[in-house]
XYZ file of N, CA, C and O in Angstrom:
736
model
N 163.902 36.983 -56.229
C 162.717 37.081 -55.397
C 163.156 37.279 -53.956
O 164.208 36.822 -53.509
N 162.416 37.882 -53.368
C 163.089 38.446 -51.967
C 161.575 38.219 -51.374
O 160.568 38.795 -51.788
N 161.652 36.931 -49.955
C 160.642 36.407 -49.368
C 160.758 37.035 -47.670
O 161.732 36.995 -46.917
N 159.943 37.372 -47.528
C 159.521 38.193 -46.066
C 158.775 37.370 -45.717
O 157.799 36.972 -46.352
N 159.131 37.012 -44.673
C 158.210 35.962 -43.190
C 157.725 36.552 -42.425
O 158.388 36.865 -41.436
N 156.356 36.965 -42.543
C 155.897 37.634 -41.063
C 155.128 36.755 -40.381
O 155.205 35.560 -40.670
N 154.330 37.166 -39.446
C 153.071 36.439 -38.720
C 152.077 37.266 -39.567
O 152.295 38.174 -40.370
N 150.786 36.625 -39.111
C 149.419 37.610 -39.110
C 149.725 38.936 -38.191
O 149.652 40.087 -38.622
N 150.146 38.504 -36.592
C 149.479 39.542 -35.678
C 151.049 40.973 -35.936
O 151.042 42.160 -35.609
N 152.122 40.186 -36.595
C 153.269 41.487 -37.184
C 152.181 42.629 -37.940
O 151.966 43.824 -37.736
N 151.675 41.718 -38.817
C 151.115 42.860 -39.718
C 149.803 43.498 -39.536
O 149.507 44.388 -40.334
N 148.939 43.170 -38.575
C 147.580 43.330 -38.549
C 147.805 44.845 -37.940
O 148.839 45.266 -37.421
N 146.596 45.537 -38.133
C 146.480 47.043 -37.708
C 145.038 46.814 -37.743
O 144.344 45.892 -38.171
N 144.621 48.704 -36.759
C 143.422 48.598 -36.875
C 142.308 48.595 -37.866
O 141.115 48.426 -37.612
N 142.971 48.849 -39.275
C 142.572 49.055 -40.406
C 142.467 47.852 -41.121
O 141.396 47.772 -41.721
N 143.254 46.839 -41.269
C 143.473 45.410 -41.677
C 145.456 45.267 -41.541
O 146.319 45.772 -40.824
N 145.419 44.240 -42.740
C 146.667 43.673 -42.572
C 147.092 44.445 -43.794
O 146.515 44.574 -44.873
N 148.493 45.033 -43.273
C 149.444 45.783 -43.421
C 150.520 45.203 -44.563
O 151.251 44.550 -43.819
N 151.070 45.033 -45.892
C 151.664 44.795 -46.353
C 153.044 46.210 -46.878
O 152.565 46.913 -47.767
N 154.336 46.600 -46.529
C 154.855 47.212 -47.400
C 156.390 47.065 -47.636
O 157.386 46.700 -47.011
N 156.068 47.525 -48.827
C 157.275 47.022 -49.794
C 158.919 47.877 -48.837
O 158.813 48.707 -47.934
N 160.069 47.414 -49.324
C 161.159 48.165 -48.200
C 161.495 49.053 -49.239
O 161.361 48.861 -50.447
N 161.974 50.106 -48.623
C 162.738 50.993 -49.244
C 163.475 51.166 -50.209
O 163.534 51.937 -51.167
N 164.196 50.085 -49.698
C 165.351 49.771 -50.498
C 165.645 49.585 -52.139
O 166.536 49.869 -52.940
N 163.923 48.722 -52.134
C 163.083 48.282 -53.003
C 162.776 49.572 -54.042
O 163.277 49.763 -55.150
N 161.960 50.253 -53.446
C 161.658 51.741 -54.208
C 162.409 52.341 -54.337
O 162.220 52.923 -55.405
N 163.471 52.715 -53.807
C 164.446 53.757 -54.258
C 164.743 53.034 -55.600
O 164.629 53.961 -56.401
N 165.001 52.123 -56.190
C 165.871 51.461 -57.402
C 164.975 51.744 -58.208
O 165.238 52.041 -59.373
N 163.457 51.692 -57.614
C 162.912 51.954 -59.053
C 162.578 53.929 -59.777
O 162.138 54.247 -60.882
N 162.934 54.678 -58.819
C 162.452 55.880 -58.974
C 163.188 56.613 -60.028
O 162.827 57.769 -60.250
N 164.159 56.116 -60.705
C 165.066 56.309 -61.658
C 164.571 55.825 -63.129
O 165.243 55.987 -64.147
N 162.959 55.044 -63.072
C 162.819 54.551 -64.513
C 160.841 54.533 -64.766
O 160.057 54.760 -63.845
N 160.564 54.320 -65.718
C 159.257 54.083 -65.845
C 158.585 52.566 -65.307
O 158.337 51.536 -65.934
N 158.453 52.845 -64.188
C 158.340 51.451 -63.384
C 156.527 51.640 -63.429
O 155.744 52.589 -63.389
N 156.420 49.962 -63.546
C 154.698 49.486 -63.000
C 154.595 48.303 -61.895
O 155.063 47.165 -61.921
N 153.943 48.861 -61.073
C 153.865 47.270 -60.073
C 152.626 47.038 -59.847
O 151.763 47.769 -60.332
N 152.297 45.882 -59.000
C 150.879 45.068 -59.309
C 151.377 43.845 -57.734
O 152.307 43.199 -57.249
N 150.346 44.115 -57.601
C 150.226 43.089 -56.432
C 149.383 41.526 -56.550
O 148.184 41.408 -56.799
N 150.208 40.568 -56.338
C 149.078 39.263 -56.638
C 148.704 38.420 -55.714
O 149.395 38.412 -54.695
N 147.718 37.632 -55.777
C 147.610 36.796 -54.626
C 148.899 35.224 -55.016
O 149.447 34.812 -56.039
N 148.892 34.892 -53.872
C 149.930 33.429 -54.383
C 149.939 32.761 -55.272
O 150.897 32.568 -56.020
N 148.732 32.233 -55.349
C 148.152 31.686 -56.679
C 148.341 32.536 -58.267
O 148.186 32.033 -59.380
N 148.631 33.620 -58.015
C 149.016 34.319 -59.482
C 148.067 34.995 -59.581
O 148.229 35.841 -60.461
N 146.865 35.060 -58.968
C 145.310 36.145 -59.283
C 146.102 37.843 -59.028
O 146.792 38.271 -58.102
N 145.662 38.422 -60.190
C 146.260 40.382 -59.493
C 144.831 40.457 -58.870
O 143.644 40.266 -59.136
N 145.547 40.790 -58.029
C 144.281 42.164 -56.693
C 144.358 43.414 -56.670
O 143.320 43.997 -56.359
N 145.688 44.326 -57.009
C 145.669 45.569 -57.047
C 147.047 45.978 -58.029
O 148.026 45.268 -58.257
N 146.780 47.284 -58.489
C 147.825 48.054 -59.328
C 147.690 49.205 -58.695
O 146.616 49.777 -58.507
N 148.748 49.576 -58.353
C 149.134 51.241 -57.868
C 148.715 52.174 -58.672
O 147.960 53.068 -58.289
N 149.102 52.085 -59.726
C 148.562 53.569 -60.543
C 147.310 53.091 -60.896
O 146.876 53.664 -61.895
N 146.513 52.173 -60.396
C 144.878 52.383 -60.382
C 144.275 52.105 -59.205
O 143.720 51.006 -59.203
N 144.170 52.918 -57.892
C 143.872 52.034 -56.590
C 142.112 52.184 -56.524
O 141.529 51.745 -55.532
N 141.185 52.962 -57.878
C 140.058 52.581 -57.241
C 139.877 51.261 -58.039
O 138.678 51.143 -58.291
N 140.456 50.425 -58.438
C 140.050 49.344 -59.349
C 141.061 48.226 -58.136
O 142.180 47.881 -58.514
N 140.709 47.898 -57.176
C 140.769 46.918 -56.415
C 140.111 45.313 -56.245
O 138.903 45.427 -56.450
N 140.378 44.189 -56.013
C 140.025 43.196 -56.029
C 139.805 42.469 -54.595
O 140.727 42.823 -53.859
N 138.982 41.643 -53.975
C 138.857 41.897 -52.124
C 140.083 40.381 -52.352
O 140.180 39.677 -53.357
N 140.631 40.301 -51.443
C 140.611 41.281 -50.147
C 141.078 42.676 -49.674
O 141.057 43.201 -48.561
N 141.462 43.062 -50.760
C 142.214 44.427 -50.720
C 141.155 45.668 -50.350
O 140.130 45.998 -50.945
N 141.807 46.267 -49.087
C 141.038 47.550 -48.930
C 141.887 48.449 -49.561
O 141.264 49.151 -50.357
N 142.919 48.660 -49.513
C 143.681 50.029 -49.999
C 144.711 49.630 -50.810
O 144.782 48.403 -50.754
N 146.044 50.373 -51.978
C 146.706 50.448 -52.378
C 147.475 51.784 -52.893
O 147.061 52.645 -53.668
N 148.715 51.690 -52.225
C 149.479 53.153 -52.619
C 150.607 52.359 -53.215
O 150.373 51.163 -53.390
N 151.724 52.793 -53.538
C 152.965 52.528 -54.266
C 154.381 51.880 -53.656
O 155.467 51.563 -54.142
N 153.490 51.848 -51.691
C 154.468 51.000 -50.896
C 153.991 50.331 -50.195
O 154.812 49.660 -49.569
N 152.638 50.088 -49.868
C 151.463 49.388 -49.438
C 150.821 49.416 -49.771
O 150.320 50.268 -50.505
N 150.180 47.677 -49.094
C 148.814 47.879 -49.355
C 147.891 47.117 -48.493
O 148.040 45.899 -48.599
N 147.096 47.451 -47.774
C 145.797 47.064 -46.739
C 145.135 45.964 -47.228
O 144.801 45.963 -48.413
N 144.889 45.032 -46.522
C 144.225 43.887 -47.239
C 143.160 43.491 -45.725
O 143.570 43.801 -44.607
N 141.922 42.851 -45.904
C 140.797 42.369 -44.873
C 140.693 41.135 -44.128
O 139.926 40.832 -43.215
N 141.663 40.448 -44.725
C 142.336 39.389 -44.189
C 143.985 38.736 -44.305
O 144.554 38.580 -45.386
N 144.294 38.567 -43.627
C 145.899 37.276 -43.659
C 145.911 36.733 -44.551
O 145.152 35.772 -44.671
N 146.877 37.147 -45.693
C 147.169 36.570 -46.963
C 148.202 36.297 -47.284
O 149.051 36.918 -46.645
N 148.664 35.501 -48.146
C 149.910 35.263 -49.002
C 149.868 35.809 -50.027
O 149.072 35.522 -50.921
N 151.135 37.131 -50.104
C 150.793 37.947 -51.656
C 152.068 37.745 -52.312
O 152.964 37.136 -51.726
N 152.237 38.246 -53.584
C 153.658 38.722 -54.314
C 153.131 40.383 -54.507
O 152.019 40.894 -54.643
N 154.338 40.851 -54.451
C 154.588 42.358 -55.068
C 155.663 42.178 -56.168
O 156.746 41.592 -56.167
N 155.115 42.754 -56.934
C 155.831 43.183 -58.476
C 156.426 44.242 -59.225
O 155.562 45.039 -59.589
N 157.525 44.536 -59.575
C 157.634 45.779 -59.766
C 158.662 45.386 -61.272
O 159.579 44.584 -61.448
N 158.030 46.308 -62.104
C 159.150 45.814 -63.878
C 159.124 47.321 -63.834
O 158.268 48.124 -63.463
N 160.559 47.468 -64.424
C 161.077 49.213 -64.534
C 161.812 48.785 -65.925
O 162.684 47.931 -66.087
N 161.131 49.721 -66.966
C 162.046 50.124 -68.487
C 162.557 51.710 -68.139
O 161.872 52.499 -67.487
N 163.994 52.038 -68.744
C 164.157 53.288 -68.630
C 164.741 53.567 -70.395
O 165.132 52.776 -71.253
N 164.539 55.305 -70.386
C 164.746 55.516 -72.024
C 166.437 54.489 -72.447
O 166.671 54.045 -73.571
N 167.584 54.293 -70.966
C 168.367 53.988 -71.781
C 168.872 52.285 -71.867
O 169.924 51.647 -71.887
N 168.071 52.148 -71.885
C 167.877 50.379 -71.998
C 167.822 49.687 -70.767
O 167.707 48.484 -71.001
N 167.867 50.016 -69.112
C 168.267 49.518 -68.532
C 166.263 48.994 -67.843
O 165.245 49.639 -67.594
N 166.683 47.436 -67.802
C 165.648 46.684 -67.429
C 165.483 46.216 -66.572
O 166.144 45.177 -66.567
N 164.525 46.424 -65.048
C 164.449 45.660 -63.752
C 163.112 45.320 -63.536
O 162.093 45.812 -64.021
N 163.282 44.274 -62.620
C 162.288 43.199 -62.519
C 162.719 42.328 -60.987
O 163.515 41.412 -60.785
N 161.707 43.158 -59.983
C 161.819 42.129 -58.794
C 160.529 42.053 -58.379
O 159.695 42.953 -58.473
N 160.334 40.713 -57.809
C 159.381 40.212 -57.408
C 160.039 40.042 -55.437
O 161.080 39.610 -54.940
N 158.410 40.810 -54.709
C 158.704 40.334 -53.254
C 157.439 39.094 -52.946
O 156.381 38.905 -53.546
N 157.793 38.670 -52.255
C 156.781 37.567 -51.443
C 156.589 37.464 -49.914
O 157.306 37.096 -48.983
N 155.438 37.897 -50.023
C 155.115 38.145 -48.948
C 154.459 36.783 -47.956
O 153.250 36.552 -47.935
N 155.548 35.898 -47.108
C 154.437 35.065 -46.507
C 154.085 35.305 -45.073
O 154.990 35.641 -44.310
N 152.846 35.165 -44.621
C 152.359 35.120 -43.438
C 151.973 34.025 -42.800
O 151.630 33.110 -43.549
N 151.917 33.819 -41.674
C 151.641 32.676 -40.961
C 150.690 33.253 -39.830
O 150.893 34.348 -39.305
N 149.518 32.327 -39.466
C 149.114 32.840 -38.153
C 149.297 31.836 -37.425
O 149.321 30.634 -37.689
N 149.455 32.540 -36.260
C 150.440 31.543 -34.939
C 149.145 31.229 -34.213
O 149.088 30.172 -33.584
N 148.460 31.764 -34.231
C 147.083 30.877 -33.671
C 147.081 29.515 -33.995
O 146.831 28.612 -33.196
N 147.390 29.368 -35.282
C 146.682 28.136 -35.822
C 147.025 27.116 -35.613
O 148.216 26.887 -35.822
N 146.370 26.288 -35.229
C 146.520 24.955 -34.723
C 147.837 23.826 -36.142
O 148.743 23.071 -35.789
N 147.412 24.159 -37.670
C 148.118 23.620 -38.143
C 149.229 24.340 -39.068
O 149.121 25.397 -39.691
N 150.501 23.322 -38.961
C 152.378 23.108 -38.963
C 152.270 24.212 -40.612
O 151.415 24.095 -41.490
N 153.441 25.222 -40.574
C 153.333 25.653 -41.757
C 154.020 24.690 -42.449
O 154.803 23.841 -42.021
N 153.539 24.973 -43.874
C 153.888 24.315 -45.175
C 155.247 23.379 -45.294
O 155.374 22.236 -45.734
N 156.155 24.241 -44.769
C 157.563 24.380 -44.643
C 157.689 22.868 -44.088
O 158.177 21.800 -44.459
N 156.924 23.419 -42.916
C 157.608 21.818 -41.857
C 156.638 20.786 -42.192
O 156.522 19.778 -41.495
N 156.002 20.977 -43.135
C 155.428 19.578 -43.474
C 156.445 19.034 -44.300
O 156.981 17.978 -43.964
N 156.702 19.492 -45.106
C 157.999 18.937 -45.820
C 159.331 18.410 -45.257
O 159.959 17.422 -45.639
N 159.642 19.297 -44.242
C 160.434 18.734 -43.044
C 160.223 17.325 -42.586
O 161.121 16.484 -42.549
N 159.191 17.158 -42.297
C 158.623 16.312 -41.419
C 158.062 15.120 -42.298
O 157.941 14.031 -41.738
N 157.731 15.235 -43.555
C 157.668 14.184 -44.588
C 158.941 13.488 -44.940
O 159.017 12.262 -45.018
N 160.089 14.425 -45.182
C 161.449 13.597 -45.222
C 162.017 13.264 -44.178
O 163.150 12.787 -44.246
N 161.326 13.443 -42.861
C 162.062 12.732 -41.737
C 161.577 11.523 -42.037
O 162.388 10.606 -41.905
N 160.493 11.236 -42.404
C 159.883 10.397 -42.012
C 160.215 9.457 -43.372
O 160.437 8.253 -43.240
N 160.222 9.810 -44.081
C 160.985 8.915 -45.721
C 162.167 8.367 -45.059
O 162.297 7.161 -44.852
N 163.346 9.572 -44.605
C 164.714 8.791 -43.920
C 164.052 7.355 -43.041
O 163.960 6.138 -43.200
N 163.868 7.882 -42.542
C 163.413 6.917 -41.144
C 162.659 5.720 -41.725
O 162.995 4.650 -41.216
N 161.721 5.651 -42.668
C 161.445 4.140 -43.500
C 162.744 3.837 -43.912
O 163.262 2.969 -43.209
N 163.391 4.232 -44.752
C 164.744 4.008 -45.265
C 165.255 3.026 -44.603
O 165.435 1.832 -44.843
N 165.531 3.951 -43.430
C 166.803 3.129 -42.698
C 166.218 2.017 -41.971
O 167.049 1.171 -41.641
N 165.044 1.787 -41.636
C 164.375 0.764 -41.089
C 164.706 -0.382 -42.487
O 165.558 -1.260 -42.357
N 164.077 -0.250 -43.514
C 164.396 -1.327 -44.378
C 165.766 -1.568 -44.866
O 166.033 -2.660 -45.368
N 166.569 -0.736 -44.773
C 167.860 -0.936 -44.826
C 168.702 -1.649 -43.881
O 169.786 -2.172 -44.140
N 167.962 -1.615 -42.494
C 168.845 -1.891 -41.780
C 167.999 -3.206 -41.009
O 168.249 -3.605 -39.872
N 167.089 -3.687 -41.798
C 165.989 -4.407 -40.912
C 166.689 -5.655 -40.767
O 166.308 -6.102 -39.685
N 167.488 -6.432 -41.267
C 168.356 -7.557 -41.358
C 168.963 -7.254 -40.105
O 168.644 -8.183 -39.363
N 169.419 -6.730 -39.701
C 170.587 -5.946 -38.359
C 169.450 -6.192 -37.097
O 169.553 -6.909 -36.102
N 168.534 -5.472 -37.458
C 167.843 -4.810 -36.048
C 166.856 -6.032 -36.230
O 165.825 -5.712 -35.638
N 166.698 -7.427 -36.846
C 165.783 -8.469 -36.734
C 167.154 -9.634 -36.146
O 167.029 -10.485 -35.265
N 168.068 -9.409 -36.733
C 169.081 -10.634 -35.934
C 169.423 -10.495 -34.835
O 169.581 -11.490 -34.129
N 169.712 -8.834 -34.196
C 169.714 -8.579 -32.888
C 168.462 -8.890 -32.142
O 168.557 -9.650 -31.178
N 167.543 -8.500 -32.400
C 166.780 -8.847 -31.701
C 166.268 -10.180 -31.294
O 165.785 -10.523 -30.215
N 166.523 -11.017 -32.635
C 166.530 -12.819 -32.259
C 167.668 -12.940 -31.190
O 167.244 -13.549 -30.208
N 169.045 -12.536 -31.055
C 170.120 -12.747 -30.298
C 169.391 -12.333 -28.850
O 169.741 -13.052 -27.914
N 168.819 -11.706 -28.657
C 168.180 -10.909 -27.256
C 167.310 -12.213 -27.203
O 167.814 -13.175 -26.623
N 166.241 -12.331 -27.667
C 165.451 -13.191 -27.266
C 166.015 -14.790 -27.102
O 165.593 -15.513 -26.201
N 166.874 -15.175 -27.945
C 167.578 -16.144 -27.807
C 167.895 -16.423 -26.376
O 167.423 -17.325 -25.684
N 168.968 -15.301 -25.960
C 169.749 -14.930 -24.417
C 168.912 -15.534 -23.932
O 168.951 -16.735 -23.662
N 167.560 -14.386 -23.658
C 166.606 -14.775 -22.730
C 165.914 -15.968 -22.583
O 165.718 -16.376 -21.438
N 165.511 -16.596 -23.527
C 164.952 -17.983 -23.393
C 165.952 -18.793 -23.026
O 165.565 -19.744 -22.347
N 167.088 -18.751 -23.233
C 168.178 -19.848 -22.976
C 168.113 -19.744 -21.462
O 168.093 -20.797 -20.825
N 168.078 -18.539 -20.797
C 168.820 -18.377 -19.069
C 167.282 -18.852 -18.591
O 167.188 -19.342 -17.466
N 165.980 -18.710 -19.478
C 165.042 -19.001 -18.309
C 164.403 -20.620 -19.273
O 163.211 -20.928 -19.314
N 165.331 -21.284 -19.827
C 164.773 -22.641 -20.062
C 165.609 -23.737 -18.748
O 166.717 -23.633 -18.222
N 164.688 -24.580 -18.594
C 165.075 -25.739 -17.494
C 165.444 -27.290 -18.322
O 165.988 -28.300 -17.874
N 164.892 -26.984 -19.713
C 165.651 -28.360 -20.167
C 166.926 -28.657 -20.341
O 167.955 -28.192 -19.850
N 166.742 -29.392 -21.014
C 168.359 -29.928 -21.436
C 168.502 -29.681 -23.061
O 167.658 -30.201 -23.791
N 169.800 -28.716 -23.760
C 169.497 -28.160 -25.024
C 170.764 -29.419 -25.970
O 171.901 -29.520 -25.507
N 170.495 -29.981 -26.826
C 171.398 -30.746 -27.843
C 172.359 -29.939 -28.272
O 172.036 -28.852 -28.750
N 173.587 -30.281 -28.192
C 174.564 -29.054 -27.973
C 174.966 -29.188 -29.867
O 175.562 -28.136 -30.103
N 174.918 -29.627 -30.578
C 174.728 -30.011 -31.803
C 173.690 -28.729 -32.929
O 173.920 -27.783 -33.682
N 172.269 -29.655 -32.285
C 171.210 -28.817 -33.010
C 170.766 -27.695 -32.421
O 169.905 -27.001 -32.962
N 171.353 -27.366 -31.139
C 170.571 -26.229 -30.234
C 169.148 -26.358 -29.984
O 168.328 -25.465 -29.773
N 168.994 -27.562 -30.039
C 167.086 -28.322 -29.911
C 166.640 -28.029 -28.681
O 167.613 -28.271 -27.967
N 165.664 -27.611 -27.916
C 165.348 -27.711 -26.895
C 164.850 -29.474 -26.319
O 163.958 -30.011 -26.975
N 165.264 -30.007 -25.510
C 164.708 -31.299 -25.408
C 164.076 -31.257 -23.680
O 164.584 -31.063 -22.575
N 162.925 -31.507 -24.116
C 162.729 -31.650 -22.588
C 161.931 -33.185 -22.050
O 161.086 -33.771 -22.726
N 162.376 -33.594 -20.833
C 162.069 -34.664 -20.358
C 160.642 -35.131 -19.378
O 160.754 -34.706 -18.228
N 159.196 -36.007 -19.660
C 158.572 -35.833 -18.846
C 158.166 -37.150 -18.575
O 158.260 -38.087 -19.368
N 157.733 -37.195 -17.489
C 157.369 -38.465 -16.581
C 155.813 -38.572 -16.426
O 155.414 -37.462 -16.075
N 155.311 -38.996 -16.483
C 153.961 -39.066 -16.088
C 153.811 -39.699 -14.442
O 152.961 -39.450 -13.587
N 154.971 -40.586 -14.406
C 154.628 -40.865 -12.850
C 155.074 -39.860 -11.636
O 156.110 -39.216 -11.803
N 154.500 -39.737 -10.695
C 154.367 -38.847 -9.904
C 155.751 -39.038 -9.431
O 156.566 -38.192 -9.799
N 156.248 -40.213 -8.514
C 157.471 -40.575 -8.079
C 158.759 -40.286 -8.964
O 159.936 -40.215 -8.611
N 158.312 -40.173 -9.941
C 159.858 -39.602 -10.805
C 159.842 -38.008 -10.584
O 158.851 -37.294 -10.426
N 161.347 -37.599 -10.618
C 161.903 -36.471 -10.457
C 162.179 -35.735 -11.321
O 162.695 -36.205 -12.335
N 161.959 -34.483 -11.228
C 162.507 -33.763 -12.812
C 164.292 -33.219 -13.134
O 164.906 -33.285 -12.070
N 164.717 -32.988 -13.680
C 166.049 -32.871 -13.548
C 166.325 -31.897 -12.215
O 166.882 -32.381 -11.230
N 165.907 -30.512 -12.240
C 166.173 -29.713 -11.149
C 165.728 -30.314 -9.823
O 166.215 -29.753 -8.841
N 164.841 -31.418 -9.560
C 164.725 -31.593 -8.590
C 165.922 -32.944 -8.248
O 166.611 -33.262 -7.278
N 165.769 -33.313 -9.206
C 166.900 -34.597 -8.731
C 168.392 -33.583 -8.170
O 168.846 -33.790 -7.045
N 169.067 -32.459 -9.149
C 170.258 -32.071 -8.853
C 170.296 -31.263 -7.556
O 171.245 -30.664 -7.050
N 168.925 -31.405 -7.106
C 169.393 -30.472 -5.910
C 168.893 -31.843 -4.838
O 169.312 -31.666 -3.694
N 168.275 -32.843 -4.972
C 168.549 -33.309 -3.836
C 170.116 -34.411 -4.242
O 170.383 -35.293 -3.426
N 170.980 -34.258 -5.433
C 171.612 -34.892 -5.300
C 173.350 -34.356 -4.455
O 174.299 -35.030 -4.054
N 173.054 -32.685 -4.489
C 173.898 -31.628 -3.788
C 173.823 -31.457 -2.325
O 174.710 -31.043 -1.579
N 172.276 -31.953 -1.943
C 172.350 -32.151 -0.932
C 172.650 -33.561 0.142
O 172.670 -33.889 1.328
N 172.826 -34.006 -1.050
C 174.055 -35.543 0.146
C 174.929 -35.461 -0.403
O 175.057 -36.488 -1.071
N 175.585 -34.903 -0.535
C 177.003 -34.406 -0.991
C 177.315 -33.040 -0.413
O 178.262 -32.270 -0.570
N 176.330 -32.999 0.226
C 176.765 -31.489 1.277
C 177.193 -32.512 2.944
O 178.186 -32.493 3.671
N 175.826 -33.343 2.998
C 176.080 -33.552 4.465
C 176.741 -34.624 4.701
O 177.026 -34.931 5.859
C-alpha cells in the first residue's frame, strides 16, 4: 500500500478536489488486463474507470488517473492486473487528506498523544514511592528550619513548651536575653 499525505487546500481546484494516481503506478499496469475502482476509507466503491457515468457522490468525475470528488475525502485507489502469462498485480494507494483549517489534531497524533500520556501515568506510579519520599524530605527540611521548639532527638517529636503566665519566657526569648549579658 503506498499512502500519500496531502492537505485539502494541495488538492482542491476550481472544479473540486483533485485526486491522481502517479505514474509510476500506471505505467506497471499498461502491460496487462488491469481493473481499478476507487473507495471511500471505510471500504464503500464510489467510482470504476471503465464505467465513469455510474458514479457515487462525492465523486464528480473519473478517468483512469483521476478523479474529482465535491468534497475532502479519505479514499483508496485500486488497481488488480491479470495478464495471459500468469503474471498477477495488485496495489492499493491511499489517499489521506487533512484540512489544516481544522481546529481538530489528526488521527495520527491522537495516538501520539494517548501514549504520551499512558508513559507518563506509568512512570508516575512507578516512581510514586521516589517522588512521595522526596517530597516528605523537602517538607521535612522546611518545617524543621522554621520550627521554634525543641525536637526529641530520639523520636524526632516535636515538643513544644507553654506557659500560661505572662512573666514566663519562651525559649527564644530567654536565649537571647541570656546572650545579651554575656555580651556586656
Amino acid at each position: 500500500m503506498i499512502i500519500i499525505n496531502v492537505t485539502c487546500g494541495e488538492i482542491q481546484t476550481p472544479v473540486g478536489f483533485l485526486y491522481v494516481i502517479l505514474p509510476g503506478i500506471l505505467n506497471q499496469t499498461l502491460s496487462g488486463d488491469c481493473d481499478q475502482s476507487w473507495y471511500l476509507q471505510d471500504g464503500h466503491l464510489i467510482a470504476v474507470p471503465a464505467n465513469p457515468q455510474k458514479l457515487i457522490a462525492p465523486v464528480i468525475s473519473v478517468s483512469s488517473d483521476r478523479l474529482v470528488t465535491s468534497r475532502c475525502v479519505n479514499l483508496n485507489h485500486q488497481i488488480i492486473c491479470d495478464s495471459a502469462d500468469g503474471f498477477h498485480f495488485s496495489r492499493v494507494t491511499a489517499f489521506r487528506a487533512r484540512n489544516q483549517t481544522a481546529a481538530t489534531p489528526n488521527p495520527d497524533q491522537l495516538w501520539w498523544l494517548f501514549a504520551l500520556l499512558i508513559i507518563v501515568i506509568l512512570m508516575c506510579f512507578l516512581l510514586r514511592k521516589r517522588i512521595f519520599s522526596c517530597f516528605r524530605r523537602v517538607v521535612l527540611s522546611i518545617c524543621q528550619r522554621t520550627d521554634s521548639g525543641i525536637r526529641d532527638p530520639e523520636s524526632g517529636v516535636q515538643m513544644s513548651f507553654r506557659s500560661d503566665d505572662p512573666l514566663s519566657l519562651n525559649e527564644s526569648e530567654s536565649e537571647q536575653i541570656n546572650s545579651s549579658m554575656f555580651r556586656g
